[in-house]
Amino acid sequence: MGKIQQNNLASVVLDHHQSTAGLWSSCRRKIINTMRCGGGGYRHHHHHRHTVQSQVVGKKPECRSDVNEKNNENLKNNDNVKNKKSDKLSELLRMSELYEEEEEAVKKKVENLEELKAVVKRLQCGGNDDVLGGAKDVRKLAKEDSDVRTMLALLGAIPPLVGMLDSEDLDSQIAALYALLNLGIGNDTNKAAIVKAGAVHKMLDLINLPNEGVPNPDVSAAIVANFLGLTALDSNKPIIGSSGAISFLVETLKISTEGKANSQVVQDCLRALYNLSILPSNVLPMIEIDDFVSFLLTTLGDMEVSDRILSILSNVVSTPEGRKALSSFQDSFQILVDVLSWTDSPSCQEQATYILMVMTHKSYRDRQAMIESGVSSSLLELTLLGSTLAQKRASRILEILRIDKGKQVSETFIGTIGSNVSAPLYGSTDSMSMRSADPSKVTEDERMMSDENKAVKHLVQQSLHSNMRRIVKRANLPQDFVPSEHFRSLTSISTSKSLPF
């Protein structure tokens, strides 16, 4: 009996388990179908219930087109959701790639920093070979990378390189010079640091070594290149200008020009001297060098250097000492006029006219020398064929020369009139007035002379008015310009009774 009950209970439990398993399996299939179809079973059930309700209430069920339209909307919504998920996934991938690139860049920067530290350490603590290799590495690394220049200077590469200039080894000197040159390219902070470390005087010491004849040309070229870079910084100009570097640059320029050895050295010397001449206090040490100005003027004519030389002379004439040195050279204006004649370079024309314009403004004697050199014809041609700036400067010079010439003519004419006044031809003023007071005592000759005097006075008045109008026109003065008292007194000469003719 007990076994029968147990069997029945087991069968009941088994049936319950089977029915429960079947129910769970059925529900699971519905859930999966719903997920696969996007909830279609639920919508179908809901639609069926809505249809039954509409039939009970008496409303018509929705048409098939409405159902299709809803299904299309649901599909569009699903596509939008998928697109958004795809966009987010793409964004995450891009962020991951950027992160990897940044991580790689940081890693590369760390490796480069360690390399630069090793180079500087070789300069500071290495032996002779290590120091020389370190200088060569600095020269190579700093040649084209501005960040490397900054980093090497921050790590302390400049002081040991400057110290290498005391070495007696020629290779070490040249390696250090070019390493310093590359460190200063486009970096004003490094240029100031190089000068502050005493590099200028050490460079000059290399040139002025005792028991040495002509300095090594490679060392000279490297020093000239360094001076060119260092003089580009304004704060370095007075230091280098007062150090004796100007004499070295001028001497190197003369040697290189005469020997035609290295055109690059000539260009570097001229550019360094131009940088120094920008500071007026450096002009005096230049012109104190024997034949410096005459050397520059006589070198004009070589198209490769004429532009640079005229640039230096433009700065030289900005000082009184420079203008005096230029005007004291006999053929200076003739050479400048010749430059205007043979050169087609707008830059050379503009700078030559600038020099002439400054000299014209400052000295009457220089203006006369220019006129004698035949500058007017060249300037007239330049006003037609030159660049815009050269035309303006040439017109200004011609204007000054014309005004000066007009003043000279007026002074000559005034002197002539004064001599006539001081030497009367027909007696004194009193005798003339006495005779004119008594018409019976005036002879026929005197009456004829009086008519001639009036005619001459009228001609003089017209001539003065004409000259005055011409001067006003050439000077571009306003038409209502009022002349000075001196000219007005001359133009009113016809009303004067004290002037005998």
Short mmCIF file of C-alpha atoms in Angstrom, two decimals:
data_model
loop_
_atom_site.label_atom_id
_atom_site.label_comp_id
_atom_site.label_asym_id
_atom_site.label_seq_id
_atom_site.Cartn_x
_atom_site.Cartn_y
_atom_site.Cartn_z
CA MET A 1 0.00 0.00 0.00
CA GLY A 2 2.82 2.34 0.87
CA LYS A 3 4.65 1.45 -2.32
CA ILE A 4 1.55 2.23 -4.34
CA GLN A 5 1.28 5.62 -2.69
CA GLN A 6 4.98 6.32 -3.28
CA ASN A 7 4.62 5.32 -6.94
CA ASN A 8 1.60 7.54 -7.31
CA LEU A 9 3.46 10.39 -5.61
CA ALA A 10 6.46 9.84 -7.83
CA SER A 11 4.25 9.77 -10.89
CA VAL A 12 2.52 12.95 -9.76
CA VAL A 13 5.88 14.66 -9.15
CA LEU A 14 7.21 13.43 -12.49
CA ASP A 15 4.11 14.61 -14.30
CA HIS A 16 4.37 17.96 -12.54
CA HIS A 17 8.03 18.20 -13.47
CA GLN A 18 7.32 17.28 -17.07
CA SER A 19 4.46 19.72 -17.30
CA THR A 20 6.65 22.43 -15.73
CA ALA A 21 9.51 21.63 -18.12
CA GLY A 22 7.15 21.74 -21.04
CA LEU A 23 5.76 25.08 -19.91
CA TRP A 24 9.29 26.49 -19.47
CA SER A 25 10.32 25.18 -22.87
CA SER A 26 7.28 26.76 -24.48
CA CYS A 27 7.92 30.09 -22.76
CA ARG A 28 11.57 29.99 -23.76
CA ARG A 29 10.68 29.42 -27.40
CA LYS A 30 8.29 32.37 -27.29
CA ILE A 31 10.97 34.61 -25.75
CA ILE A 32 13.54 33.59 -28.36
CA ASN A 33 11.05 34.06 -31.18
CA THR A 34 10.13 37.44 -29.77
CA MET A 35 13.80 38.51 -29.61
CA ARG A 36 14.47 37.25 -33.13
CA CYS A 37 11.42 38.88 -34.61
CA GLY A 38 11.73 42.09 -32.66
CA GLY A 39 8.69 41.49 -30.49
CA GLY A 40 6.52 40.39 -33.40
CA GLY A 41 4.64 37.80 -31.32
CA TYR A 42 3.71 40.41 -28.82
CA ARG A 43 2.64 42.81 -31.52
CA HIS A 44 0.62 40.00 -33.18
CA HIS A 45 -1.07 39.15 -29.94
CA HIS A 46 -1.71 42.79 -29.23
CA HIS A 47 -3.01 43.28 -32.75
CA HIS A 48 -5.30 40.26 -32.43
CA ARG A 49 -6.65 41.53 -29.13
CA HIS A 50 -7.15 44.97 -30.61
CA THR A 51 -8.97 43.43 -33.55
CA VAL A 52 -11.28 41.46 -31.24
CA GLN A 53 -11.91 44.57 -29.18
CA SER A 54 -12.65 46.57 -32.27
CA GLN A 55 -15.07 43.91 -33.46
CA VAL A 56 -16.79 43.90 -30.10
CA VAL A 57 -16.99 47.68 -29.97
CA GLY A 58 -18.11 47.75 -33.56
CA LYS A 59 -15.01 49.55 -35.09
CA LYS A 60 -13.28 48.42 -38.23
CA PRO A 61 -9.85 46.82 -37.80
CA GLU A 62 -6.75 48.61 -39.16
CA CYS A 63 -6.04 48.06 -42.83
CA ARG A 64 -3.04 46.12 -44.02
CA SER A 65 -1.31 49.26 -45.40
CA ASP A 66 -1.29 50.84 -41.94
CA VAL A 67 0.27 47.72 -40.50
CA ASN A 68 2.96 47.71 -43.19
CA GLU A 69 3.69 51.38 -42.59
CA LYS A 70 4.17 50.73 -38.90
CA ASN A 71 6.42 47.82 -39.64
CA ASN A 72 8.54 50.01 -41.94
CA GLU A 73 8.83 52.65 -39.24
CA ASN A 74 9.96 50.01 -36.77
CA LEU A 75 12.56 48.77 -39.25
CA LYS A 76 13.85 52.33 -39.75
CA ASN A 77 14.11 52.79 -36.01
CA ASN A 78 16.06 49.57 -35.74
CA ASP A 79 18.41 50.70 -38.53
CA ASN A 80 18.99 54.02 -36.74
CA VAL A 81 19.84 52.21 -33.55
CA LYS A 82 22.28 49.96 -35.42
CA ASN A 83 23.89 52.98 -37.12
CA LYS A 84 24.34 54.74 -33.79
CA LYS A 85 25.93 51.67 -32.32
CA SER A 86 28.21 51.42 -35.38
CA ASP A 87 29.23 55.08 -35.04
CA LYS A 88 30.06 54.63 -31.38
CA LEU A 89 32.10 51.57 -32.18
CA SER A 90 34.02 53.45 -34.89
CA GLU A 91 34.66 56.32 -32.51
CA LEU A 92 36.00 53.97 -29.91
CA LEU A 93 38.30 52.42 -32.47
CA ARG A 94 39.59 55.82 -33.53
CA MET A 95 40.20 56.81 -29.93
CA SER A 96 42.08 53.61 -29.41
CA GLU A 97 44.26 54.29 -32.45
CA LEU A 98 44.95 57.86 -31.30
CA TYR A 99 45.87 56.62 -27.87
CA GLU A 100 48.27 54.13 -29.40
CA GLU A 101 49.83 56.85 -31.58
CA GLU A 102 50.24 59.19 -28.62
CA GLU A 103 51.72 56.44 -26.57
CA GLU A 104 54.17 55.70 -29.38
CA ALA A 105 55.07 59.39 -29.72
CA VAL A 106 55.68 59.70 -25.96
CA LYS A 107 57.82 56.60 -26.08
CA LYS A 108 59.83 58.03 -28.97
CA LYS A 109 60.31 61.34 -27.15
CA VAL A 110 61.57 59.54 -24.10
CA GLU A 111 64.05 57.61 -26.22
CA ASN A 112 65.24 60.83 -27.90
CA LEU A 113 65.63 62.54 -24.54
CA GLU A 114 67.77 59.69 -23.28
CA GLU A 115 69.89 59.95 -26.43
CA LEU A 116 70.41 63.71 -25.92
CA LYS A 117 71.30 63.15 -22.28
CA ALA A 118 73.91 60.64 -23.34
CA VAL A 119 75.39 63.10 -25.87
CA VAL A 120 75.64 65.90 -23.32
CA LYS A 121 77.14 63.53 -20.78
CA ARG A 122 79.86 62.64 -23.29
CA LEU A 123 80.61 66.35 -23.69
CA GLN A 124 80.80 66.95 -19.97
CA CYS A 125 82.50 63.86 -18.67
CA GLY A 126 84.04 61.99 -21.59
CA GLY A 127 87.60 61.74 -22.80
CA ASN A 128 89.03 63.56 -25.80
CA ASP A 129 87.53 61.15 -28.31
CA ASP A 130 84.17 61.13 -26.55
CA VAL A 131 84.08 64.93 -26.42
CA LEU A 132 84.92 65.23 -30.11
CA GLY A 133 82.26 62.64 -30.99
CA GLY A 134 79.75 64.41 -28.78
CA ALA A 135 80.41 67.73 -30.55
CA LYS A 136 79.89 66.09 -33.92
CA ASP A 137 76.64 64.53 -32.67
CA VAL A 138 75.42 67.92 -31.44
CA ARG A 139 76.20 69.46 -34.82
CA LYS A 140 74.25 66.71 -36.61
CA LEU A 141 71.28 66.58 -34.23
CA ALA A 142 70.82 70.35 -33.98
CA LYS A 143 71.08 71.03 -37.71
CA GLU A 144 67.39 70.77 -38.63
CA ASP A 145 65.40 70.26 -35.41
CA SER A 146 64.56 73.35 -33.36
CA ASP A 147 63.25 71.30 -30.43
CA VAL A 148 66.55 69.44 -30.23
CA ARG A 149 68.43 72.77 -30.10
CA THR A 150 66.34 73.93 -27.19
CA MET A 151 66.63 70.63 -25.34
CA LEU A 152 70.42 70.38 -25.80
CA ALA A 153 70.87 73.89 -24.44
CA LEU A 154 68.65 73.10 -21.45
CA LEU A 155 70.66 69.95 -20.77
CA GLY A 156 73.86 72.03 -20.63
CA ALA A 157 75.57 71.47 -23.99
CA ILE A 158 76.74 75.08 -24.56
CA PRO A 159 79.39 75.52 -21.79
CA PRO A 160 81.43 72.41 -22.70
CA LEU A 161 81.31 73.34 -26.40
CA VAL A 162 82.62 76.83 -25.61
CA GLY A 163 85.29 75.23 -23.47
CA MET A 164 86.41 73.11 -26.44
CA LEU A 165 87.55 76.33 -28.18
CA ASP A 166 90.56 76.34 -25.83
CA SER A 167 91.68 73.02 -27.26
CA GLU A 168 94.78 72.89 -29.41
CA ASP A 169 93.27 70.22 -31.61
CA LEU A 170 92.07 71.69 -34.91
CA ASP A 171 89.32 69.10 -35.40
CA SER A 172 87.92 69.79 -31.93
CA GLN A 173 87.88 73.54 -32.60
CA ILE A 174 86.03 73.17 -35.90
CA ALA A 175 83.56 70.62 -34.47
CA ALA A 176 82.78 72.91 -31.52
CA LEU A 177 82.37 75.98 -33.76
CA TYR A 178 79.87 74.30 -36.06
CA ALA A 179 78.03 72.72 -33.14
CA LEU A 180 77.59 76.19 -31.60
CA LEU A 181 76.56 77.56 -34.98
CA ASN A 182 73.76 75.00 -35.35
CA LEU A 183 72.59 75.49 -31.77
CA GLY A 184 72.07 79.20 -32.45
CA ILE A 185 70.07 78.82 -35.66
CA GLY A 186 66.67 80.47 -35.14
CA ASN A 187 67.06 80.43 -31.35
CA ASP A 188 67.68 83.80 -29.71
CA THR A 189 67.95 82.28 -26.25
CA ASN A 190 70.80 80.05 -27.37
CA LYS A 191 72.52 82.96 -29.15
CA ALA A 192 72.48 85.02 -25.98
CA ALA A 193 73.71 82.03 -23.94
CA ILE A 194 76.62 81.42 -26.34
CA VAL A 195 77.81 85.04 -26.06
CA LYS A 196 77.30 85.03 -22.30
CA ALA A 197 79.47 81.91 -22.03
CA GLY A 198 82.41 83.88 -23.52
CA ALA A 199 82.44 82.38 -26.99
CA VAL A 200 83.17 85.70 -28.79
CA HIS A 201 86.52 86.34 -27.12
CA LYS A 202 87.53 82.69 -27.41
CA MET A 203 86.80 82.79 -31.14
CA LEU A 204 88.96 85.88 -31.56
CA ASP A 205 91.71 84.22 -29.54
CA LEU A 206 91.76 81.43 -32.09
CA ILE A 207 92.55 84.02 -34.77
CA ASN A 208 95.14 85.92 -32.73
CA LEU A 209 97.14 82.95 -31.50
CA PRO A 210 100.82 83.82 -30.90
CA ASN A 211 103.43 82.44 -33.28
CA GLU A 212 100.75 81.95 -35.89
CA GLY A 213 100.78 83.38 -39.37
CA VAL A 214 97.63 83.43 -41.48
CA PRO A 215 94.78 81.79 -39.54
CA ASN A 216 93.42 78.50 -40.74
CA PRO A 217 90.83 79.24 -43.45
CA ASP A 218 88.41 76.58 -42.15
CA VAL A 219 88.54 78.06 -38.65
CA SER A 220 88.11 81.59 -40.05
CA ALA A 221 85.10 80.51 -42.12
CA ALA A 222 83.49 78.86 -39.09
CA ILE A 223 84.07 81.95 -36.92
CA VAL A 224 82.64 84.28 -39.59
CA ALA A 225 79.54 82.06 -39.83
CA ASN A 226 79.15 82.20 -36.04
CA PHE A 227 79.46 86.00 -36.00
CA LEU A 228 76.82 86.20 -38.71
CA GLY A 229 74.37 84.20 -36.61
CA LEU A 230 75.20 85.89 -33.30
CA THR A 231 74.97 89.47 -34.66
CA ALA A 232 71.37 88.86 -35.73
CA LEU A 233 70.39 89.33 -32.07
CA ASP A 234 70.18 93.01 -31.08
CA SER A 235 71.50 92.46 -27.56
CA ASN A 236 74.66 90.86 -29.01
CA LYS A 237 75.48 93.74 -31.38
CA PRO A 238 77.21 96.06 -28.87
CA ILE A 239 79.15 93.19 -27.28
CA ILE A 240 80.47 91.87 -30.59
CA GLY A 241 81.04 95.37 -31.99
CA SER A 242 83.28 96.35 -29.08
CA SER A 243 85.19 93.06 -29.00
CA GLY A 244 87.37 93.62 -32.05
CA ALA A 245 85.31 91.39 -34.31
CA ILE A 246 84.77 94.25 -36.81
CA SER A 247 88.48 94.41 -37.65
CA PHE A 248 88.58 90.66 -38.11
CA LEU A 249 85.55 90.72 -40.42
CA VAL A 250 86.91 93.59 -42.53
CA GLU A 251 90.34 91.97 -42.86
CA THR A 252 88.81 88.62 -43.76
CA LEU A 253 86.58 90.37 -46.31
CA LYS A 254 89.55 92.05 -47.99
CA ILE A 255 91.57 88.84 -48.14
CA SER A 256 88.65 86.81 -49.48
CA THR A 257 87.74 89.45 -52.06
CA GLU A 258 91.26 89.78 -53.38
CA GLY A 259 91.91 86.06 -53.46
CA LYS A 260 88.47 85.07 -54.79
CA ALA A 261 88.84 82.05 -52.52
CA ASN A 262 85.41 81.53 -50.99
CA SER A 263 82.36 83.51 -52.07
CA GLN A 264 80.38 82.21 -49.11
CA VAL A 265 82.88 83.76 -46.69
CA VAL A 266 82.58 87.09 -48.52
CA GLN A 267 78.79 87.01 -48.26
CA ASP A 268 78.91 86.05 -44.58
CA CYS A 269 81.36 88.87 -43.80
CA LEU A 270 79.21 91.46 -45.56
CA ARG A 271 76.03 90.27 -43.86
CA ALA A 272 77.70 90.25 -40.44
CA LEU A 273 79.04 93.78 -41.00
CA TYR A 274 75.56 94.88 -42.07
CA ASN A 275 74.06 93.46 -38.87
CA LEU A 276 76.64 95.33 -36.82
CA SER A 277 76.21 98.60 -38.75
CA ILE A 278 72.54 98.72 -37.79
CA LEU A 279 73.72 99.90 -34.36
CA PRO A 280 75.05 103.49 -34.81
CA SER A 281 77.74 103.04 -32.17
CA ASN A 282 79.35 100.33 -34.33
CA VAL A 283 79.72 102.63 -37.36
CA LEU A 284 82.61 104.63 -35.88
CA PRO A 285 84.86 101.57 -35.36
CA MET A 286 84.17 100.63 -38.97
CA ILE A 287 85.11 103.94 -40.58
CA GLU A 288 88.18 104.22 -38.35
CA ILE A 289 89.63 101.21 -40.16
CA ASP A 290 91.94 102.42 -42.93
CA ASP A 291 90.30 102.55 -46.35
CA PHE A 292 87.13 100.82 -45.19
CA VAL A 293 84.72 103.21 -46.95
CA SER A 294 86.92 103.52 -50.02
CA PHE A 295 87.23 99.73 -50.15
CA LEU A 296 83.46 99.37 -50.15
CA LEU A 297 83.01 102.02 -52.84
CA THR A 298 85.69 100.64 -55.13
CA THR A 299 84.29 97.13 -54.75
CA LEU A 300 80.92 98.30 -56.11
CA GLY A 301 80.39 96.90 -59.57
CA ASP A 302 80.49 93.25 -58.66
CA MET A 303 76.85 92.22 -58.79
CA GLU A 304 77.36 89.50 -56.20
CA VAL A 305 78.34 91.96 -53.49
CA SER A 306 76.95 95.35 -54.61
CA ASP A 307 73.63 94.89 -52.87
CA ARG A 308 75.30 94.01 -49.56
CA ILE A 309 77.81 96.88 -49.82
CA LEU A 310 75.07 99.44 -50.52
CA SER A 311 73.17 98.10 -47.50
CA ILE A 312 76.20 98.75 -45.28
CA LEU A 313 76.73 102.23 -46.76
CA SER A 314 73.06 103.05 -46.13
CA ASN A 315 73.68 102.47 -42.43
CA VAL A 316 77.03 104.28 -42.50
CA VAL A 317 75.55 107.56 -43.84
CA SER A 318 73.01 107.57 -41.01
CA THR A 319 75.75 108.99 -38.75
CA PRO A 320 77.63 112.31 -39.16
CA GLU A 321 80.98 110.51 -39.08
CA GLY A 322 79.85 108.16 -41.82
CA ARG A 323 78.65 111.00 -44.06
CA LYS A 324 81.93 112.82 -43.58
CA ALA A 325 83.91 109.71 -44.48
CA LEU A 326 81.82 109.17 -47.61
CA SER A 327 82.02 112.75 -48.86
CA SER A 328 85.77 112.90 -48.19
CA PHE A 329 86.37 110.18 -50.77
CA GLN A 330 86.95 111.96 -54.05
CA ASP A 331 84.94 109.79 -56.46
CA SER A 332 82.19 108.67 -54.08
CA PHE A 333 79.31 110.46 -55.85
CA GLN A 334 80.58 109.58 -59.30
CA ILE A 335 80.65 105.90 -58.29
CA LEU A 336 77.10 106.09 -56.92
CA VAL A 337 75.91 107.80 -60.10
CA ASP A 338 77.56 105.06 -62.14
CA VAL A 339 75.68 102.49 -60.06
CA LEU A 340 72.41 104.12 -61.11
CA SER A 341 73.53 103.93 -64.73
CA TRP A 342 74.64 100.31 -65.04
CA THR A 343 72.56 98.38 -62.54
CA ASP A 344 69.08 97.04 -63.24
CA SER A 345 68.58 95.72 -59.73
CA PRO A 346 65.69 97.53 -57.99
CA SER A 347 67.33 96.94 -54.61
CA CYS A 348 70.62 98.53 -55.71
CA GLN A 349 68.81 101.50 -57.25
CA GLU A 350 66.73 102.07 -54.13
CA GLN A 351 69.70 101.91 -51.79
CA ALA A 352 71.92 104.11 -53.98
CA THR A 353 69.19 106.78 -54.19
CA TYR A 354 68.71 106.54 -50.43
CA ILE A 355 72.42 107.29 -49.85
CA LEU A 356 72.31 110.22 -52.29
CA MET A 357 69.10 111.54 -50.72
CA VAL A 358 70.60 111.54 -47.22
CA MET A 359 73.75 113.28 -48.45
CA THR A 360 71.64 115.82 -50.38
CA HIS A 361 69.67 116.74 -47.29
CA LYS A 362 72.68 117.24 -45.08
CA SER A 363 75.29 119.20 -47.05
CA TYR A 364 75.29 121.99 -49.65
CA ARG A 365 78.83 121.05 -50.69
CA ASP A 366 77.69 117.48 -51.37
CA ARG A 367 74.84 118.77 -53.51
CA GLN A 368 77.29 120.72 -55.65
CA ALA A 369 79.50 117.65 -55.99
CA MET A 370 76.48 115.62 -57.13
CA ILE A 371 75.57 118.19 -59.77
CA GLU A 372 79.12 118.19 -61.07
CA SER A 373 79.08 114.38 -61.30
CA GLY A 374 76.07 114.51 -63.64
CA VAL A 375 73.56 113.02 -61.23
CA SER A 376 70.58 114.88 -62.71
CA SER A 377 70.39 112.91 -65.95
CA SER A 378 70.62 109.58 -64.14
CA LEU A 379 67.95 110.64 -61.68
CA LEU A 380 65.64 111.81 -64.47
CA GLU A 381 66.01 108.46 -66.18
CA LEU A 382 65.33 106.70 -62.87
CA THR A 383 62.08 108.64 -62.36
CA LEU A 384 60.82 107.01 -65.55
CA LEU A 385 62.29 103.51 -65.42
CA GLY A 386 63.05 102.78 -61.77
CA SER A 387 61.00 101.02 -59.13
CA THR A 388 58.31 102.93 -57.26
CA LEU A 389 60.53 103.61 -54.26
CA ALA A 390 63.51 104.57 -56.44
CA GLN A 391 61.30 106.97 -58.42
CA LYS A 392 60.11 108.71 -55.25
CA ARG A 393 63.64 109.10 -53.92
CA ALA A 394 65.01 110.32 -57.26
CA SER A 395 62.21 112.89 -57.52
CA ARG A 396 62.96 114.11 -54.02
CA ILE A 397 66.66 114.57 -54.80
CA LEU A 398 65.86 116.48 -58.00
CA GLU A 399 63.45 118.69 -56.11
CA ILE A 400 66.12 119.60 -53.55
CA LEU A 401 68.68 120.31 -56.26
CA ARG A 402 66.24 122.55 -58.18
CA ILE A 403 65.33 124.55 -55.09
CA ASP A 404 69.01 124.93 -54.30
CA LYS A 405 69.71 126.10 -57.85
CA GLY A 406 66.82 128.57 -57.68
CA LYS A 407 68.19 130.06 -54.47
CA GLN A 408 71.61 130.37 -56.06
CA VAL A 409 70.16 132.23 -59.08
CA SER A 410 68.16 134.54 -56.81
CA GLU A 411 71.18 135.36 -54.70
CA THR A 412 73.22 136.13 -57.83
CA PHE A 413 70.47 138.39 -59.14
CA ILE A 414 70.15 140.16 -55.77
CA GLY A 415 73.88 140.76 -55.70
CA THR A 416 73.71 142.35 -59.14
CA ILE A 417 70.91 144.68 -58.10
CA GLY A 418 72.76 145.61 -54.94
CA SER A 419 75.84 146.61 -56.92
CA ASN A 420 73.69 148.84 -59.13
CA VAL A 421 72.16 150.48 -56.12
CA SER A 422 75.52 151.17 -54.54
CA ALA A 423 76.89 152.79 -57.73
CA PRO A 424 74.35 155.29 -59.10
CA LEU A 425 74.86 156.40 -62.67
CA TYR A 426 73.24 159.81 -62.72
CA GLY A 427 73.79 161.48 -59.44
CA SER A 428 72.41 161.01 -56.02
CA THR A 429 68.87 160.51 -54.99
CA ASP A 430 68.60 164.04 -53.67
CA SER A 431 69.68 165.61 -56.96
CA MET A 432 67.17 163.54 -58.87
CA SER A 433 64.36 164.44 -56.52
CA MET A 434 65.28 168.13 -56.67
CA ARG A 435 65.25 168.11 -60.45
CA SER A 436 61.95 166.28 -60.59
CA ALA A 437 60.46 168.87 -58.24
CA ASP A 438 61.06 171.61 -60.81
CA PRO A 439 59.90 170.40 -64.25
CA SER A 440 61.44 173.39 -65.95
CA LYS A 441 64.92 172.27 -64.89
CA VAL A 442 64.50 168.68 -66.24
CA THR A 443 66.30 168.30 -69.56
CA GLU A 444 65.13 166.25 -72.54
CA ASP A 445 67.84 163.62 -71.94
CA GLU A 446 66.75 163.20 -68.33
CA ARG A 447 63.14 162.73 -69.40
CA MET A 448 64.19 160.04 -71.87
CA MET A 449 66.29 158.35 -69.21
CA SER A 450 63.34 158.40 -66.83
CA ASP A 451 61.18 156.59 -69.39
CA GLU A 452 63.93 154.01 -69.90
CA ASN A 453 64.22 153.52 -66.14
CA LYS A 454 60.52 152.84 -65.87
CA ALA A 455 60.72 150.27 -68.64
CA VAL A 456 63.69 148.52 -67.02
CA LYS A 457 61.95 148.50 -63.65
CA HIS A 458 58.90 146.91 -65.23
CA LEU A 459 61.02 144.20 -66.86
CA VAL A 460 62.77 143.48 -63.56
CA GLN A 461 59.44 143.16 -61.79
CA GLN A 462 58.13 140.73 -64.40
CA SER A 463 61.32 138.67 -64.24
CA LEU A 464 61.14 138.37 -60.46
CA HIS A 465 57.48 137.38 -60.56
CA SER A 466 58.23 134.76 -63.23
CA ASN A 467 61.15 133.29 -61.26
CA MET A 468 59.05 133.19 -58.15
CA ARG A 469 56.24 131.30 -59.88
CA ARG A 470 58.74 128.84 -61.38
CA ILE A 471 60.33 128.15 -57.99
CA VAL A 472 56.91 127.64 -56.37
CA LYS A 473 55.90 125.23 -59.14
CA ARG A 474 59.10 123.19 -59.02
CA ALA A 475 59.02 122.98 -55.23
CA ASN A 476 55.39 121.75 -55.36
CA LEU A 477 54.34 124.61 -53.08
CA PRO A 478 50.71 125.83 -52.96
CA GLN A 479 49.74 128.43 -55.52
CA ASP A 480 48.84 130.93 -52.78
CA PHE A 481 52.32 130.67 -51.28
CA VAL A 482 53.41 134.00 -49.76
CA PRO A 483 57.07 134.87 -50.52
CA SER A 484 59.45 136.17 -47.91
CA GLU A 485 59.89 139.87 -47.16
CA HIS A 486 63.11 139.88 -49.14
CA PHE A 487 61.41 138.72 -52.35
CA ARG A 488 58.42 141.02 -51.83
CA SER A 489 60.69 144.00 -51.49
CA LEU A 490 62.34 143.06 -54.77
CA THR A 491 59.06 142.60 -56.62
CA SER A 492 57.89 146.04 -55.46
CA ILE A 493 61.01 147.71 -56.84
CA SER A 494 59.03 149.63 -59.47
CA THR A 495 57.43 151.77 -56.76
CA SER A 496 60.73 152.69 -55.20
CA LYS A 497 61.98 156.21 -55.90
CA SER A 498 65.41 155.66 -54.42
CA LEU A 499 66.71 153.21 -57.05
CA PRO A 500 68.55 155.03 -59.88
CA PHE A 501 69.14 153.43 -63.26
#
